[in-house]
Amino acid sequence: MTSALAGVTGAAAEPASREGRRPRRSRRATPRNTLTKGAALGLGVTMVWFSILVLIPLAAIVATASENGWSQYVATLQNPQTWAAIKLTVGQALLVTVINIVMGTVIAWVLVRDRFPGKAILDVIIDVPFALPTIVAGLVLLALYGPNSPIGVHWANTERAVFLALAFVTLPFIVRTVQPVLEELESDVEEAAASLGASRTTIIRRIVLPSLTPAIAAGAALSFARAISEYGSLVLLSGNLPFRTEVVSVRVLSFIENGNTASAAALATIMLAVALLVIVVLDIVQRRVSRRG
Amino acid sequence: MVEVSTPVRWALRLAAVAYVFFLVAWPVALVVRQTFSNGLDNLIEAFQDPHVVNALELTLMVAFWAVVINTLFGVTISILLVRYEFPGKRLLSALIDVPLSVSPVVVGLALLLVYNGRDGWFGPTLEANGLQVIFDTPGMIMATCFVALPLVIREVVPTLTEVGDDQEQAARSLGANARQTFWRITLPSIKWAVIYGVVLSLARSLGEFGAVKIVSGNVTGRTQTATLMVEAKYQNFQQGTAYATSFLLILVSIACLVVVAVLRPKHP
């Protein structure tokens, strides 16, 4: 099934239409292996590269972390500085995800259903955090919320700096997953509900929001995964103060710089496990949606 | 279609615009303004600094190779995933997405563990044969490839699925061989998706920071890329140069976005 790959954004959005088109051929029993000789060679070469680049290095992390068994994980997690970093990262990532669920849905709604001058510009600006290098994102936020802030907000080196950086880099996720779904939403269902006397709030609560939920969930998962793994935008902005503004990625980096590879690998394995969990959840959500479609 | 009342519409519009303005638009505008606070001095000073020029050249070189490798890999794997059936296909298509949710720091650590010359899995052997990966360009290209890996695939796979293989089958039944079918039929039909993926990969590759920081060793003038330069200059209180370099990076990434925005409607 290719729906898992349908774009950072369109993933949850498209299965319905795609599934509708598919059955004419693929429902027939397809052979399990249709590789030609050339295609098999191509698959071999790409798999070697994929292993060298991704699979073996990731396996090395898990292997290094597991050299000392579970005690390595326990020791790493019991370090109070690491624990503080995990608590801060997860807490701020959850907060940012909640804000994104509300603001991302509102922005997507405004982009699809509202019409005003400058909307096209708003649409392009949403993508800026995707394209902007993370270190530049940090510098940019520092200009408005740092020591020389023109509005007198000095959030650098505080927990709020972490929040700002995460909110910045995760802004596009929910907007871009919800927007296409909202665009494709059939208006006749809403009109039918209205003609049967449903109020506006009822229509939004009972018809619009439920059809957006899978897209919101997919976007929320992506934004949470991105938030807990963020590094670059925090470097200049948060000051990386132990116990106060140090996030998990920074902790992994300082383990690496101190030559404590085992602890770095243990913490990295925990982050990988969370990333994997998010991918699995996304896949389940998408398959449930495509089945319903 | 449900219409919200005018006050609610205005409130939502205001909330959306204000949020994006305070979080993205204003901060970016401030950095651009600070770059030009002394006219063109900051930019001129940056371009006269050999380390900055060196970093920009290195960034372009690393990004170029990463994009080339990712495009070749991405198009191949997309065609395999869409046009062929083979055991393990579902697993592969799930694994392709992994780089998107892995922290750049973890990417750096992963490559370090395998390719460092001291106690890495393959590093010592490779270095004995004259190939230094970590703290050198190959490692930086690999780190950049890793983080930008799924971008081309995520663009090409939906298009390839959408287009279907009717034309390819027609070409083949008329006697075209695999190479002719690919160059004359498949590639033209996914051209825009590939270009779009390349632009996205380019933006991502030019801007990579965390993973490259770990594998490059961040040596000024040798393995320091533009993003690493921004950090170093800012922390050395050479903020003018940091702003100027950031401005260039902002310019490139917004140019990428505009290119994409212009291309997109042409292939709905």
Coordinates of C-alpha atoms in Angstrom, one line a residue:
Chain A
M1 CA 0.0 0.0 0.0
T2 CA 1.5 3.3 -1.0
S3 CA -0.7 5.5 1.1
A4 CA 1.9 5.6 3.9
L5 CA 4.1 7.5 1.5
A6 CA 1.6 10.0 0.2
G7 CA 3.5 13.1 1.1
V8 CA 4.3 14.7 4.4
T9 CA 0.9 16.2 4.3
G10 CA -1.5 14.6 1.9
A11 CA -1.1 11.2 3.7
A12 CA -4.3 11.1 5.6
A13 CA -6.1 13.1 3.0
E14 CA -6.0 11.1 -0.1
P15 CA -6.7 7.4 0.6
A16 CA -10.4 7.8 0.1
S17 CA -10.1 9.0 -3.5
R18 CA -7.2 6.7 -4.3
E19 CA -8.9 3.6 -2.9
G20 CA -11.9 4.4 -5.0
R21 CA -9.9 4.3 -8.1
R22 CA -7.8 1.3 -7.3
P23 CA -10.0 -1.8 -7.1
R24 CA -10.4 -2.4 -10.8
R25 CA -7.0 -4.1 -11.1
S26 CA -5.5 -4.7 -7.7
R27 CA -8.3 -6.7 -6.2
R28 CA -7.4 -9.5 -8.5
A29 CA -4.8 -11.8 -6.8
T30 CA -1.5 -10.2 -7.7
P31 CA 1.6 -12.4 -7.8
R32 CA 3.9 -11.9 -4.8
N33 CA 6.9 -11.1 -6.8
T34 CA 6.9 -9.4 -10.2
L35 CA 10.5 -8.2 -10.3
T36 CA 12.2 -8.4 -13.7
K37 CA 15.9 -9.0 -13.8
G38 CA 16.7 -5.3 -14.2
A39 CA 14.3 -4.3 -11.4
A40 CA 15.8 -6.9 -9.1
L41 CA 19.2 -5.4 -9.7
G42 CA 17.9 -1.9 -9.0
L43 CA 16.3 -3.1 -5.8
G44 CA 19.6 -4.8 -4.8
V45 CA 21.6 -1.6 -5.3
T46 CA 19.2 0.7 -3.6
M47 CA 18.9 -1.7 -0.6
V48 CA 22.7 -1.8 -0.2
W49 CA 22.8 2.0 -0.2
F50 CA 19.8 2.1 2.2
S51 CA 21.5 -0.3 4.5
I52 CA 24.8 1.5 4.5
L53 CA 23.1 4.8 5.0
V54 CA 20.2 4.1 7.4
L55 CA 19.7 0.6 8.6
I56 CA 23.3 -0.4 9.7
P57 CA 23.9 3.0 11.5
L58 CA 20.6 2.8 13.3
A59 CA 21.3 -0.8 14.2
A60 CA 24.7 0.3 15.6
I61 CA 22.9 2.7 18.0
V62 CA 20.7 -0.1 19.3
A63 CA 23.6 -2.5 19.5
T64 CA 25.8 0.0 21.4
A65 CA 23.0 0.8 23.8
S66 CA 22.4 -2.9 24.5
E67 CA 26.0 -3.9 25.1
N68 CA 25.5 -3.5 28.9
G69 CA 21.9 -4.8 28.9
W70 CA 19.1 -3.0 30.6
S71 CA 21.4 -1.5 33.3
Q72 CA 22.6 1.0 30.7
Y73 CA 19.1 2.3 30.1
V74 CA 18.3 2.4 33.8
A75 CA 21.6 4.2 34.6
T76 CA 20.9 6.7 31.8
L77 CA 17.4 7.4 32.9
Q78 CA 18.3 7.7 36.5
N79 CA 20.7 10.5 35.8
P80 CA 18.8 13.5 37.2
Q81 CA 20.0 15.8 34.4
T82 CA 18.8 13.4 31.7
W83 CA 15.5 12.9 33.4
A84 CA 15.0 16.7 33.7
A85 CA 15.7 17.0 29.9
I86 CA 13.2 14.2 29.1
K87 CA 10.5 15.8 31.3
L88 CA 11.1 19.2 29.7
T89 CA 11.1 17.9 26.1
V90 CA 8.0 15.7 26.4
G91 CA 6.2 18.4 28.4
Q92 CA 6.9 21.2 25.9
A93 CA 6.3 18.9 22.9
L94 CA 2.9 17.9 24.3
L95 CA 2.0 21.6 24.9
V96 CA 3.1 22.6 21.4
T97 CA 1.1 19.8 19.9
V98 CA -2.0 20.9 21.8
I99 CA -1.5 24.5 20.6
N100 CA -0.9 23.2 17.0
I101 CA -4.1 21.1 17.1
V102 CA -6.1 24.3 17.9
M103 CA -4.1 26.9 15.8
G104 CA -3.3 24.5 13.0
T105 CA -7.0 23.6 12.5
V106 CA -8.0 27.3 12.7
I107 CA -5.3 28.3 10.1
A108 CA -6.3 25.5 7.8
W109 CA -10.0 26.5 8.1
V110 CA -9.1 30.2 7.4
L111 CA -7.0 29.1 4.4
V112 CA -9.8 27.0 2.9
R113 CA -13.0 28.6 3.9
D114 CA -12.2 32.3 4.2
R115 CA -11.3 34.7 1.5
F116 CA -9.3 37.9 2.1
P117 CA -6.5 39.9 0.5
G118 CA -3.1 38.4 1.4
K119 CA -4.3 34.9 1.9
A120 CA -1.9 33.6 -0.7
I121 CA 1.0 35.1 1.2
L122 CA -0.3 33.5 4.5
D123 CA -0.3 30.2 2.6
V124 CA 3.3 30.5 1.5
I125 CA 4.5 31.8 5.0
I126 CA 3.1 28.6 6.6
D127 CA 5.8 26.6 4.7
V128 CA 8.7 28.9 5.8
P129 CA 9.4 26.8 8.9
F130 CA 9.7 23.7 6.6
A131 CA 12.3 25.3 4.4
L132 CA 14.2 27.5 6.8
P133 CA 17.4 26.0 8.3
T134 CA 16.8 25.2 11.9
I135 CA 19.8 27.3 13.1
V136 CA 18.4 30.2 11.2
A137 CA 15.0 29.6 12.8
G138 CA 16.6 30.0 16.2
L139 CA 18.4 33.2 15.2
V140 CA 15.1 34.6 13.7
L141 CA 13.2 33.9 16.9
L142 CA 16.0 35.5 18.9
A143 CA 15.5 38.7 17.0
L144 CA 11.9 39.1 18.3
Y145 CA 12.0 37.3 21.6
G146 CA 15.7 37.7 22.6
P147 CA 17.6 40.3 24.6
N148 CA 17.2 43.0 21.8
S149 CA 13.5 42.4 21.5
P150 CA 11.7 45.4 20.0
I151 CA 8.5 44.4 21.9
G152 CA 10.3 43.9 25.2
V153 CA 9.7 40.2 25.5
H154 CA 12.9 38.5 26.8
W155 CA 12.2 34.8 26.6
A156 CA 15.7 33.6 25.6
N157 CA 17.2 31.0 27.8
T158 CA 13.9 30.2 29.4
E159 CA 11.4 27.3 29.1
R160 CA 9.3 29.6 26.9
A161 CA 12.2 29.8 24.4
V162 CA 12.0 26.0 24.0
F163 CA 8.2 26.3 23.5
L164 CA 8.7 29.0 20.8
A165 CA 11.3 27.1 18.9
L166 CA 9.2 23.9 18.9
A167 CA 6.0 25.9 17.9
F168 CA 8.0 27.5 15.0
V169 CA 9.4 24.3 13.5
T170 CA 6.1 22.3 13.9
L171 CA 3.7 25.0 12.6
P172 CA 3.1 23.5 9.1
F173 CA 2.3 19.9 10.1
I174 CA -1.3 20.1 11.2
V175 CA -2.1 22.9 8.7
R176 CA -0.8 20.9 5.8
T177 CA -2.5 17.7 6.8
V178 CA -5.9 19.2 7.6
Q179 CA -6.0 21.7 4.6
P180 CA -6.4 19.1 1.8
V181 CA -9.1 17.1 3.7
L182 CA -11.0 20.3 4.3
E183 CA -10.8 21.2 0.6
E184 CA -12.1 17.8 -0.5
L185 CA -14.9 17.7 2.1
E186 CA -18.2 17.3 0.3
S187 CA -20.4 20.3 0.9
D188 CA -23.6 18.5 0.2
V189 CA -23.4 16.7 3.5
E190 CA -23.2 20.0 5.3
E191 CA -26.0 21.4 3.2
A192 CA -28.2 18.4 3.9
A193 CA -27.6 18.8 7.6
A194 CA -28.4 22.5 7.4
S195 CA -31.6 21.8 5.4
L196 CA -32.6 19.3 8.1
G197 CA -32.4 22.2 10.6
A198 CA -29.0 21.6 12.2
S199 CA -27.4 24.7 13.6
R200 CA -23.9 25.9 12.5
T201 CA -22.3 24.6 15.7
T202 CA -24.0 21.2 15.3
I203 CA -22.7 20.9 11.7
I204 CA -19.2 21.8 12.7
R205 CA -19.2 19.6 15.8
R206 CA -21.0 16.6 14.2
I207 CA -19.9 16.7 10.6
V208 CA -16.9 18.8 9.9
L209 CA -14.7 18.0 12.9
P210 CA -15.2 14.2 12.8
S211 CA -14.1 14.1 9.2
L212 CA -11.0 16.2 10.1
T213 CA -10.1 14.1 13.1
P214 CA -7.8 11.5 11.3
A215 CA -5.9 14.3 9.6
I216 CA -5.6 16.2 12.8
A217 CA -4.3 13.1 14.5
A218 CA -1.8 12.4 11.8
G219 CA -0.5 16.0 11.9
A220 CA -0.4 15.9 15.7
A221 CA 1.7 12.8 15.7
L222 CA 4.1 14.2 13.1
S223 CA 4.4 17.5 15.1
F224 CA 5.0 15.6 18.4
A225 CA 7.7 13.5 16.8
R226 CA 9.4 16.5 15.3
A227 CA 9.1 18.4 18.6
I228 CA 10.8 15.8 20.7
S229 CA 13.7 15.4 18.3
E230 CA 14.3 19.1 17.6
Y231 CA 17.9 20.4 18.0
G232 CA 19.0 23.1 15.7
S233 CA 16.5 25.8 16.5
L234 CA 17.2 25.5 20.2
V235 CA 21.0 26.0 20.0
L236 CA 21.0 29.8 20.0
L237 CA 17.6 30.4 21.6
S238 CA 17.4 28.2 24.7
G239 CA 20.9 28.5 26.1
N240 CA 20.9 24.7 26.9
L241 CA 20.9 25.3 30.6
P242 CA 21.0 21.9 32.5
F243 CA 17.8 21.2 34.5
R244 CA 16.2 24.3 32.9
T245 CA 16.2 24.5 29.1
E246 CA 18.2 21.4 28.1
V247 CA 16.3 19.1 25.8
V248 CA 17.0 15.5 25.0
S249 CA 18.8 16.1 21.7
V250 CA 21.2 18.4 23.4
R251 CA 21.7 15.8 26.1
V252 CA 22.6 13.2 23.5
L253 CA 25.0 15.6 21.9
S254 CA 26.8 16.4 25.2
F255 CA 27.1 12.6 25.9
I256 CA 28.7 12.3 22.4
E257 CA 31.1 15.2 23.1
N258 CA 32.1 13.7 26.4
G259 CA 32.9 10.4 24.8
N260 CA 30.1 8.7 26.7
T261 CA 28.9 6.8 23.6
A262 CA 27.0 4.1 25.6
S263 CA 24.7 6.7 27.3
A264 CA 24.3 8.6 24.1
A265 CA 23.2 5.4 22.3
A266 CA 20.8 4.5 25.2
L267 CA 19.1 7.8 25.1
A268 CA 19.1 7.8 21.3
T269 CA 17.5 4.3 21.3
I270 CA 14.7 5.6 23.5
M271 CA 14.1 8.5 21.0
L272 CA 14.1 6.0 18.2
A273 CA 11.5 3.9 19.9
V274 CA 9.3 6.9 20.3
A275 CA 9.8 7.8 16.6
L276 CA 8.9 4.2 15.6
L277 CA 5.8 4.3 17.8
V278 CA 4.6 7.4 16.1
I279 CA 5.1 5.9 12.6
V280 CA 3.2 2.8 13.6
V281 CA 0.3 4.9 15.1
L282 CA 0.3 6.9 11.9
D283 CA 0.1 3.8 9.7
I284 CA -2.8 2.4 11.8
V285 CA -4.7 5.7 11.6
Q286 CA -4.2 5.9 7.8
R287 CA -5.2 2.3 7.2
R288 CA -8.3 2.8 9.3
V289 CA -9.2 5.9 7.3
S290 CA -8.6 4.2 3.9
R291 CA -10.7 1.3 5.0
R292 CA -13.5 3.6 5.9
G293 CA -13.1 5.4 2.6
Chain B
M1 CA -21.2 24.6 2.8
V2 CA -21.5 25.8 6.4
E3 CA -21.0 29.6 6.8
V4 CA -19.8 30.9 10.1
S5 CA -21.2 34.2 11.3
T6 CA -19.2 37.4 10.5
P7 CA -17.7 38.1 14.0
V8 CA -16.6 34.5 14.3
R9 CA -15.0 34.6 10.8
W10 CA -13.2 37.8 11.7
A11 CA -12.0 36.3 15.0
L12 CA -10.6 33.1 13.3
R13 CA -9.0 35.2 10.5
L14 CA -7.4 37.5 13.1
A15 CA -6.2 34.6 15.2
A16 CA -4.6 32.8 12.3
V17 CA -2.9 35.8 10.9
A18 CA -1.7 37.1 14.3
Y19 CA -0.3 33.7 15.2
V20 CA 1.7 33.3 11.9
F21 CA 2.7 37.0 12.1
F22 CA 4.2 36.8 15.5
L23 CA 5.7 33.3 15.2
V24 CA 7.1 33.5 11.6
A25 CA 6.7 36.7 9.6
W26 CA 7.9 39.3 12.0
P27 CA 10.9 37.4 13.3
V28 CA 12.1 36.6 9.7
A29 CA 11.5 40.3 8.7
L30 CA 13.6 41.5 11.7
V31 CA 16.6 39.4 10.7
V32 CA 16.4 40.7 7.2
R33 CA 16.2 44.2 8.5
Q34 CA 19.2 43.7 10.8
T35 CA 21.2 42.3 7.9
F36 CA 20.8 45.6 6.1
S37 CA 21.0 47.8 9.2
N38 CA 24.3 49.3 7.9
G39 CA 23.4 49.1 4.3
L40 CA 25.3 46.4 2.5
D41 CA 28.2 46.4 5.0
N42 CA 27.3 43.1 6.6
L43 CA 27.0 41.3 3.3
I44 CA 30.2 42.8 2.0
E45 CA 32.0 41.9 5.2
A46 CA 30.7 38.4 5.0
F47 CA 31.8 37.8 1.5
Q48 CA 35.2 39.2 2.3
D49 CA 35.7 36.6 5.0
P50 CA 37.4 33.6 3.4
H51 CA 35.9 31.2 6.0
V52 CA 32.3 32.3 5.0
V53 CA 33.0 31.9 1.3
N54 CA 34.6 28.5 2.1
A55 CA 31.6 27.5 4.1
L56 CA 29.2 28.5 1.4
E57 CA 31.1 26.6 -1.2
L58 CA 31.2 23.5 1.0
T59 CA 27.5 23.8 1.7
L60 CA 26.7 23.9 -2.0
M61 CA 29.0 21.0 -2.8
V62 CA 27.5 18.8 0.0
A63 CA 24.0 19.7 -0.9
F64 CA 24.6 19.1 -4.6
W65 CA 25.8 15.6 -4.1
A66 CA 23.2 14.8 -1.5
V67 CA 20.4 15.9 -3.9
V68 CA 21.9 14.0 -6.8
I69 CA 22.2 10.8 -4.7
N70 CA 18.7 11.2 -3.2
T71 CA 17.1 11.9 -6.6
L72 CA 18.6 8.7 -8.2
F73 CA 17.8 6.6 -5.1
G74 CA 14.3 8.2 -4.7
V75 CA 13.2 7.7 -8.3
T76 CA 14.4 4.1 -8.4
I77 CA 12.8 3.2 -5.1
S78 CA 9.5 4.9 -6.0
I79 CA 9.3 3.0 -9.3
L80 CA 10.0 -0.3 -7.5
L81 CA 7.4 0.5 -4.8
V82 CA 4.7 1.5 -7.2
R83 CA 5.3 -0.8 -10.2
Y84 CA 6.5 -4.0 -8.7
E85 CA 5.4 -6.5 -6.1
F86 CA 8.1 -8.2 -3.9
P87 CA 8.3 -9.6 -0.5
G88 CA 9.0 -7.0 2.2
K89 CA 7.6 -4.2 0.2
R90 CA 5.3 -2.9 3.0
L91 CA 8.2 -3.0 5.5
L92 CA 10.4 -1.1 3.1
S93 CA 7.8 1.6 2.4
A94 CA 7.5 2.1 6.2
L95 CA 11.2 2.2 6.8
I96 CA 11.7 4.9 4.1
D97 CA 9.8 7.3 6.4
V98 CA 12.0 6.7 9.4
P99 CA 14.6 9.4 8.6
L100 CA 11.8 12.0 8.9
S101 CA 11.1 11.3 12.5
V102 CA 14.7 10.7 13.7
S103 CA 16.4 13.5 15.5
P104 CA 19.4 15.0 13.5
V105 CA 21.6 14.4 16.6
V106 CA 20.6 10.7 16.5
V107 CA 21.4 10.6 12.8
G108 CA 24.9 12.0 13.5
L109 CA 25.5 9.5 16.3
A110 CA 24.4 6.6 14.1
L111 CA 26.8 7.5 11.4
L112 CA 29.5 8.2 14.0
L113 CA 29.2 4.7 15.5
V114 CA 29.6 2.9 12.2
Y115 CA 32.1 5.1 10.3
N116 CA 34.4 6.7 12.9
G117 CA 38.0 5.8 12.2
R118 CA 38.9 4.8 15.8
D119 CA 36.3 2.2 16.9
G120 CA 33.5 2.3 14.4
W121 CA 32.1 -0.8 12.7
F122 CA 33.5 0.0 9.3
G123 CA 35.5 3.2 9.9
P124 CA 39.0 1.7 10.5
T125 CA 38.7 -0.6 7.5
L126 CA 37.6 2.2 5.2
E127 CA 40.3 4.5 6.5
A128 CA 43.0 1.9 6.0
N129 CA 41.8 1.9 2.4
G130 CA 42.1 5.7 2.2
L131 CA 38.5 6.7 2.6
Q132 CA 37.8 9.0 5.6
V133 CA 34.1 9.3 6.2
I134 CA 33.7 11.0 9.6
F135 CA 35.2 14.5 10.0
D136 CA 35.3 14.8 6.2
T137 CA 33.1 15.4 3.2
P138 CA 31.8 11.8 2.6
G139 CA 30.3 11.8 6.1
M140 CA 28.7 15.2 5.6
I141 CA 27.1 14.1 2.4
M142 CA 25.8 10.9 4.0
A143 CA 24.3 12.8 6.9
T144 CA 22.6 15.2 4.5
C145 CA 21.4 12.3 2.4
F146 CA 20.0 10.6 5.5
V147 CA 17.9 13.6 6.7
A148 CA 16.5 14.4 3.2
L149 CA 16.0 10.8 2.1
P150 CA 12.2 10.5 1.9
L151 CA 11.5 13.9 0.3
V152 CA 11.8 12.8 -3.4
I153 CA 10.0 9.5 -2.7
R154 CA 7.1 11.2 -1.0
E155 CA 6.6 13.4 -4.1
V156 CA 7.1 10.8 -6.8
V157 CA 5.1 7.8 -5.3
P158 CA 1.7 9.5 -5.3
T159 CA 2.2 10.8 -8.9
L160 CA 3.4 7.5 -10.1
T161 CA 0.3 5.8 -8.6
E162 CA -2.0 8.4 -10.0
V163 CA -0.6 8.2 -13.6
G164 CA -1.0 4.4 -13.8
D165 CA 1.0 2.1 -16.1
D166 CA -1.3 2.1 -19.1
Q167 CA 1.0 4.1 -21.3
E168 CA 4.0 2.1 -20.2
Q169 CA 2.3 -1.1 -21.1
A170 CA 1.3 0.4 -24.5
A171 CA 4.9 1.4 -25.1
R172 CA 6.2 -2.0 -24.2
S173 CA 3.6 -3.8 -26.4
L174 CA 4.8 -1.6 -29.3
G175 CA 8.3 -2.9 -28.8
A176 CA 9.9 -0.3 -26.6
N177 CA 12.6 -1.7 -24.3
A178 CA 12.9 -0.9 -20.6
R179 CA 15.2 2.0 -21.1
Q180 CA 13.1 3.7 -23.8
T181 CA 10.0 3.2 -21.7
F182 CA 11.6 4.9 -18.8
W183 CA 13.1 7.9 -20.6
R184 CA 10.2 8.5 -23.0
I185 CA 7.2 7.6 -20.9
T186 CA 7.8 7.2 -17.2
L187 CA 10.2 10.1 -16.6
P188 CA 8.2 12.7 -18.5
S189 CA 5.0 11.8 -16.6
I190 CA 6.7 12.2 -13.2
K191 CA 8.9 15.2 -14.2
W192 CA 7.2 17.8 -12.1
A193 CA 7.0 15.5 -9.0
V194 CA 10.8 14.9 -9.4
I195 CA 11.5 18.6 -9.7
Y196 CA 9.4 19.4 -6.7
G197 CA 11.1 16.7 -4.7
V198 CA 14.5 18.0 -5.8
V199 CA 13.7 21.6 -4.7
L200 CA 12.5 20.3 -1.3
S201 CA 15.6 18.2 -0.9
L202 CA 17.8 21.1 -1.9
A203 CA 16.2 23.4 0.8
R204 CA 16.5 20.6 3.4
S205 CA 20.1 19.8 2.4
L206 CA 21.4 23.4 2.4
G207 CA 19.9 23.9 5.9
E208 CA 20.9 20.7 7.7
F209 CA 22.6 21.5 11.0
G210 CA 22.6 18.9 13.8
A211 CA 23.6 15.8 11.9
V212 CA 26.3 17.6 9.9
K213 CA 27.6 19.2 13.1
I214 CA 28.4 15.8 14.6
V215 CA 29.9 14.1 11.6
S216 CA 31.9 17.1 10.3
G217 CA 33.8 17.9 13.4
N218 CA 33.0 21.6 12.6
V219 CA 36.5 22.6 11.7
T220 CA 36.5 26.3 10.6
G221 CA 37.6 26.7 7.0
R222 CA 37.6 23.0 6.3
T223 CA 34.4 21.2 7.3
Q224 CA 32.3 24.1 8.5
T225 CA 29.1 24.5 6.5
A226 CA 27.0 27.7 6.3
T227 CA 24.6 26.7 9.1
L228 CA 27.5 25.8 11.4
M229 CA 29.1 29.1 10.4
V230 CA 26.0 31.0 11.6
E231 CA 26.2 29.4 15.0
A232 CA 30.0 30.0 15.3
K233 CA 29.8 33.6 14.2
Y234 CA 26.8 34.4 16.4
Q235 CA 28.5 33.0 19.5
N236 CA 31.7 34.9 18.6
F237 CA 29.8 38.1 18.7
Q238 CA 30.2 38.6 14.9
Q239 CA 26.5 39.0 14.6
G240 CA 26.7 41.0 11.4
T241 CA 28.2 38.1 9.6
A242 CA 25.8 35.6 11.2
Y243 CA 22.9 37.8 10.1
A244 CA 24.3 38.1 6.5
T245 CA 24.8 34.3 6.2
S246 CA 21.3 33.7 7.7
F247 CA 19.9 36.2 5.2
L248 CA 21.4 34.2 2.3
L249 CA 20.0 31.0 3.7
I250 CA 16.6 32.6 4.2
L251 CA 16.7 33.9 0.6
V252 CA 17.5 30.5 -0.8
S253 CA 14.8 28.7 1.2
I254 CA 12.1 31.3 0.3
A255 CA 13.2 31.0 -3.3
C256 CA 12.7 27.3 -3.1
L257 CA 9.2 27.8 -1.6
V258 CA 8.3 30.3 -4.4
V259 CA 9.5 27.9 -7.1
V260 CA 7.4 25.2 -5.6
A261 CA 4.3 27.4 -5.2
V262 CA 4.7 28.4 -8.9
L263 CA 5.2 24.8 -10.1
R264 CA 2.4 23.2 -8.0
P265 CA -0.7 24.4 -9.8
K266 CA 0.6 23.2 -13.1
H267 CA 0.2 19.6 -12.1
P268 CA -2.8 19.4 -9.8

